[in-house]
Every structure is written in C-alpha cells, then in structure tokens.
XYZ file of N, CA and C in Angstrom:
381
model
N -7.048 -13.321 -13.134
C -7.075 -12.376 -12.948
C -7.326 -12.140 -11.462
N -6.047 -11.368 -11.087
C -6.163 -11.125 -9.411
C -6.557 -10.377 -8.991
N -7.694 -10.113 -7.651
C -8.500 -9.256 -7.251
C -7.661 -8.940 -5.692
N -7.992 -7.811 -5.688
C -7.052 -7.143 -4.316
C -8.364 -6.488 -3.564
N -8.685 -6.806 -2.301
C -9.781 -6.424 -1.725
C -8.819 -5.541 -0.372
N -9.592 -4.321 -0.523
C -8.990 -3.494 0.564
C -10.223 -3.151 2.209
N -9.472 -2.638 2.973
C -10.464 -2.312 4.041
C -9.872 -1.617 4.940
N -10.324 -0.847 5.891
C -9.710 -0.588 6.962
C -10.031 0.910 7.484
N -10.317 1.218 6.156
C -10.506 3.075 5.824
C -11.463 3.775 6.870
N -11.450 4.735 7.102
C -12.447 5.680 8.411
C -12.012 7.215 8.241
N -13.122 7.602 9.332
C -12.658 8.781 9.522
C -11.785 9.205 11.268
N -10.869 9.739 11.154
C -10.521 9.786 12.413
C -10.037 10.751 12.288
N -9.238 11.335 13.817
C -9.006 12.491 14.234
C -7.361 12.622 14.000
N -6.593 13.694 14.014
C -5.177 13.956 14.042
C -4.618 13.562 15.508
N -3.338 12.381 14.861
C -3.110 11.734 16.470
C -3.644 10.401 16.310
N -4.529 9.897 15.459
C -5.045 8.634 15.765
C -4.281 7.646 15.076
N -4.724 6.058 15.197
C -4.070 5.133 14.367
C -5.105 4.507 13.019
N -4.747 3.932 12.625
C -6.014 3.497 11.424
C -4.903 1.790 10.978
N -5.231 1.262 10.571
C -4.661 -0.230 10.008
C -5.587 -0.546 8.558
N -4.987 -0.450 7.644
C -5.509 -0.974 6.174
C -5.324 -2.241 5.787
N -5.931 -2.778 5.473
C -5.838 -4.503 4.817
C -5.834 -4.719 3.291
N -5.285 -5.147 2.822
C -5.389 -5.870 1.576
C -5.296 -7.229 1.286
N -6.400 -7.964 0.821
C -6.015 -9.366 0.354
C -6.192 -9.661 -0.807
N -5.145 -10.898 -1.156
C -5.299 -11.634 -2.493
C -6.244 -12.880 -2.588
N -6.898 -12.917 -3.490
C -7.353 -14.244 -3.929
C -7.342 -15.020 -4.486
N -6.103 -14.988 -5.802
C -6.035 -16.008 -6.748
C -4.332 -16.462 -6.247
N -3.390 -15.604 -6.375
C -1.875 -16.124 -5.895
C -1.748 -15.772 -4.477
N -0.598 -16.323 -3.853
C -0.608 -16.370 -2.447
C 0.223 -15.326 -2.820
N 0.346 -14.348 -1.813
C 0.549 -12.774 -1.256
C 2.140 -12.619 -1.405
N 2.910 -14.224 -0.807
C 4.403 -14.063 -1.085
C 5.149 -13.770 -2.491
N 4.523 -14.146 -3.287
C 4.575 -13.998 -4.837
C 4.296 -12.863 -5.294
N 4.011 -11.959 -4.659
C 3.877 -10.169 -5.229
C 4.843 -9.522 -4.541
N 5.083 -8.250 -5.500
C 5.549 -7.162 -4.653
C 4.414 -6.737 -4.551
N 4.443 -5.683 -3.267
C 3.276 -5.032 -2.964
C 3.643 -3.655 -3.017
N 2.199 -2.782 -2.957
C 2.568 -1.619 -2.716
C 1.063 -0.823 -2.032
N 1.589 0.150 -1.191
C 0.512 0.940 -1.221
C 0.861 2.549 -1.800
N -0.285 3.176 -2.456
C -0.320 4.242 -2.681
C -1.529 5.158 -2.340
N -1.428 6.467 -2.814
C -2.647 7.337 -2.188
C -2.861 8.363 -3.001
N -3.933 8.574 -3.202
C -4.110 9.822 -3.879
C -5.256 10.930 -3.336
N -4.861 12.104 -2.912
C -5.831 13.000 -2.305
C -6.445 13.948 -3.239
N -7.635 14.805 -2.813
C -8.529 15.152 -3.885
C -7.415 16.506 -4.432
N -7.568 16.058 -6.335
C -6.753 17.512 -6.745
C -5.257 17.182 -7.106
N -5.227 15.522 -6.182
C -3.525 15.918 -6.324
C -3.347 14.318 -7.291
N -2.268 14.118 -7.853
C -1.749 12.506 -8.498
C -1.564 11.404 -7.118
N -1.627 10.201 -8.067
C -1.647 9.230 -6.891
C 0.115 8.983 -6.882
N 0.532 9.193 -5.240
C 1.602 9.055 -4.890
C 2.132 7.995 -4.229
N 3.267 7.515 -4.092
C 3.592 5.822 -3.631
C 3.814 6.425 -2.014
N 3.228 5.170 -1.181
C 3.725 5.581 0.168
C 4.391 4.551 0.674
N 4.252 3.428 0.098
C 5.559 2.198 0.927
C 5.361 1.123 -0.372
N 6.405 0.725 -0.452
C 6.357 -0.342 -1.474
C 7.115 -1.713 -0.787
N 7.185 -2.954 -1.207
C 7.847 -4.023 -0.404
C 7.983 -4.683 -1.611
N 9.332 -5.474 -1.911
C 9.468 -6.298 -2.734
C 8.833 -7.755 -1.953
N 9.242 -9.161 -2.929
C 9.341 -10.107 -2.491
C 10.050 -10.627 -1.295
N 11.195 -9.901 -1.548
C 12.291 -10.319 -0.677
C 12.298 -9.436 0.866
N 10.842 -8.415 0.564
C 10.982 -8.056 2.251
C 11.562 -6.479 1.700
N 12.598 -6.344 0.759
C 13.037 -4.860 0.660
C 12.159 -3.882 0.735
N 12.143 -3.049 1.662
C 11.214 -1.975 1.695
C 11.588 -0.386 1.633
N 10.609 0.458 0.907
C 10.902 1.874 0.295
C 9.764 2.734 1.289
N 9.985 3.421 1.996
C 9.009 4.478 2.286
C 8.937 5.738 2.062
N 7.872 6.479 1.692
C 7.995 7.632 1.083
C 8.662 8.398 2.409
N 9.078 9.437 2.208
C 9.675 10.577 3.253
C 8.678 11.040 3.881
N 7.188 11.446 3.690
C 6.310 11.586 4.189
C 5.587 10.895 5.112
N 5.657 9.541 5.128
C 5.256 8.767 6.238
C 6.070 7.610 7.193
N 7.503 8.106 6.820
C 8.446 7.379 7.311
C 8.841 7.722 8.998
N 8.712 6.454 9.478
C 8.629 6.639 10.900
C 7.404 6.587 11.687
N 6.417 7.132 10.929
C 5.022 6.844 11.010
C 4.079 5.627 10.410
N 4.308 5.060 9.343
C 3.519 3.892 8.939
C 4.643 2.861 8.529
N 3.780 1.526 8.886
C 4.737 0.399 8.724
C 3.687 -0.802 8.019
N 4.328 -1.220 6.884
C 4.051 -2.255 6.086
C 4.155 -3.628 6.547
N 3.558 -4.713 6.418
C 3.495 -6.202 7.081
C 2.677 -7.007 6.185
N 3.016 -8.130 6.228
C 2.229 -9.308 5.707
C 2.033 -10.593 6.419
N 1.019 -10.900 6.320
C 0.474 -12.250 6.584
C 0.800 -13.057 6.001
N 1.662 -14.324 5.380
C 1.527 -15.127 4.270
C 0.353 -16.020 4.561
N -0.115 -16.143 5.690
C -0.893 -17.411 5.889
C -2.054 -16.847 5.435
N -2.512 -15.599 5.838
C -3.832 -15.349 5.494
C -3.960 -14.330 4.119
N -2.520 -14.282 3.367
C -2.664 -13.392 2.069
C -3.271 -12.054 2.403
N -2.297 -11.269 3.488
C -3.107 -10.101 3.657
C -1.842 -9.144 3.690
N -2.085 -8.149 3.375
C -0.974 -7.072 3.280
C -1.565 -6.036 4.401
N -1.029 -5.213 5.179
C -1.361 -4.461 6.241
C -0.751 -3.087 5.690
N -1.381 -1.770 6.280
C -0.443 -0.983 6.246
C -0.922 -0.041 7.541
N -0.018 -0.156 8.746
C -0.657 0.548 10.385
C 0.148 2.012 10.087
N -1.162 2.338 10.037
C -0.590 3.923 10.131
C -0.835 4.853 11.267
N -0.032 5.608 11.902
C 0.329 5.921 13.241
C 0.515 7.375 13.110
N -0.111 8.196 14.233
C 0.234 9.340 14.321
C -0.309 10.445 12.871
N -1.549 10.032 12.816
C -1.938 10.682 11.701
C -2.117 12.208 11.921
N -2.302 12.529 10.218
C -2.185 14.104 9.996
C -3.326 14.495 8.895
N -3.620 15.356 9.159
C -4.818 16.055 7.937
C -4.405 15.784 6.603
N -2.985 15.719 6.535
C -2.516 15.821 4.973
C -2.393 14.088 4.644
N -2.446 13.393 5.915
C -2.486 11.826 5.423
C -4.123 11.423 4.450
N -4.873 12.686 4.450
C -6.564 12.308 4.029
C -6.022 12.018 2.736
N -6.580 11.073 1.886
C -6.869 10.263 0.821
C -7.576 9.363 0.746
N -7.489 8.798 -0.845
C -8.189 7.386 -0.935
C -6.697 6.549 -1.061
N -6.572 5.568 -0.353
C -5.830 4.488 -0.300
C -5.454 3.589 -1.045
N -4.592 3.099 -2.038
C -4.503 2.057 -2.900
C -3.900 0.716 -2.478
N -3.906 -0.469 -2.749
C -3.143 -1.733 -2.680
C -2.894 -1.780 -3.960
N -1.470 -2.648 -4.377
C -1.373 -3.018 -5.485
C -0.142 -3.792 -5.515
N -0.226 -4.751 -6.676
C 0.389 -5.930 -6.652
C 1.138 -6.143 -7.914
N 2.356 -6.764 -8.074
C 2.979 -6.977 -8.821
C 3.487 -7.986 -9.136
N 3.726 -8.819 -10.584
C 4.636 -10.165 -10.649
C 5.480 -9.802 -11.344
N 6.006 -8.696 -11.466
C 7.333 -8.100 -12.394
C 8.238 -8.356 -11.117
N 9.718 -8.783 -11.705
C 10.558 -8.599 -10.636
C 11.705 -6.763 -11.832
N 12.138 -6.304 -10.362
C 12.809 -5.496 -10.911
C 14.092 -5.535 -9.758
N 15.246 -4.980 -10.245
C 16.810 -5.251 -9.495
C 16.542 -4.456 -8.712
N 16.434 -3.097 -8.382
C 16.430 -1.719 -7.783
C 15.130 -1.546 -7.100
N 15.138 -1.456 -5.708
C 13.445 -0.960 -5.109
C 12.930 0.500 -5.251
N 13.849 1.050 -6.155
C 13.046 2.736 -6.275
C 12.189 1.947 -7.941
N 12.077 1.077 -8.546
C 11.455 0.948 -9.518
C 10.127 0.259 -9.174
N 9.844 -0.255 -7.682
C 8.576 -0.413 -7.535
C 7.704 0.294 -6.896
N 8.544 1.916 -7.235
C 7.847 3.259 -6.425
C 6.764 3.518 -7.953
N 7.225 3.098 -8.941
C 6.358 3.668 -10.066
C 4.844 2.525 -10.360
N 3.452 3.501 -10.695
C 2.744 2.876 -10.641
C 2.836 1.971 -11.463
N 3.048 2.272 -12.937
C 3.564 1.271 -14.127
C 3.968 -0.395 -13.933
N 4.564 -0.370 -12.291
C 5.116 -1.674 -12.217
C 4.296 -2.568 -11.967
N 3.004 -2.069 -11.713
C 1.946 -2.882 -10.743
C 0.914 -3.548 -12.115
N 0.825 -4.790 -11.758
C -0.383 -5.351 -12.369
C -1.875 -5.180 -12.038
N -1.748 -5.370 -10.329
C -2.999 -5.099 -10.260
C -3.531 -3.902 -9.051
N -4.795 -3.614 -9.056
C -4.776 -2.541 -8.140
C -5.965 -3.065 -7.435
N -6.236 -2.724 -6.360
C -7.442 -2.957 -5.393
C -8.326 -1.480 -5.621
N -9.584 -1.721 -5.106
C -10.781 -0.328 -5.514
C -10.217 0.738 -4.576
N -9.538 0.876 -3.397
C -9.061 1.859 -3.130
C -10.272 2.292 -1.816
N -9.585 2.719 -0.400
C -10.218 3.002 0.626
C -9.932 4.225 1.400
N -11.101 4.825 1.422
C -11.024 6.293 1.575
C -10.348 6.590 3.448
N -9.414 7.246 3.450
C -8.835 7.663 5.102
C -9.074 9.065 4.921
N -9.833 9.949 5.761
C -9.930 10.909 6.283
C -9.770 11.236 7.713
N -8.723 12.200 7.859
C -8.069 12.877 8.956
C -8.392 14.236 9.600
N -9.545 14.034 10.387
C -9.722 15.708 10.408
C -8.665 16.498 11.737
N -8.516 17.820 11.911
C -7.656 18.380 12.725
C -8.116 18.535 13.823
C-alpha cells in the first residue's frame, strides 16, 4: 500500500507564496500519474492540477499562471508551487497518485482515477 506524505501548508497573507510537497514511499514517483486537489469548507473537492507520467499537465483555470506542479524523481517528491495566493485558495490540499493509465489527460482530473491519497495539508490565505 502506497503512502503519500504531504507537507508545506500554513497561514499566509494574500499575495504570498507557499510550496507544498508530497512524497511517495513504496514506488518511485515516476511511475505515477499525480494530482493536487483541494477542498474548501462546505465545498466539494476539486482538481487543482494533474500530471501524467509523461509530464502532460492540466491546470484548473482558477490557478493557471499562479501555481506550478513539478517532480523531483530522485527524491520521489511532487511539489506544488503556489504564488500570488488569494483568500479563495484557502482549502485543505491533497495529493493523489494513480497507477492507472488514461489516454486523455482530462480523465486524470477525476478523483476516481486515483489509487492513493495523502492526508491533506491546510492552506489558509488571509486578506
């Protein structure tokens, strides 16, 4: 059973930056399609960004141009660099990993696509 360990959340002001990390323990991260999702209070979990093993990437419109996903294969770590944070970015952020293959990247935006989930890390952006 894979375990995803997240870190990097916190309380910041609008306009600040944060970097989230997610580390795999059983398999090399290069083997996984990966995603970041978030869930704000009272709302459904939504996709932030996903990336296939081939490095195809999909960003939600709400974060495009501000957030960047990246991987360090040597460290088996996925990152989410979040710049120009807004109060509406406040949520619990989850990383997810999948061994399933989909021909269309849009399929990686569905939560059902993922085998494993991290425990979540809180990001709070004050105005």
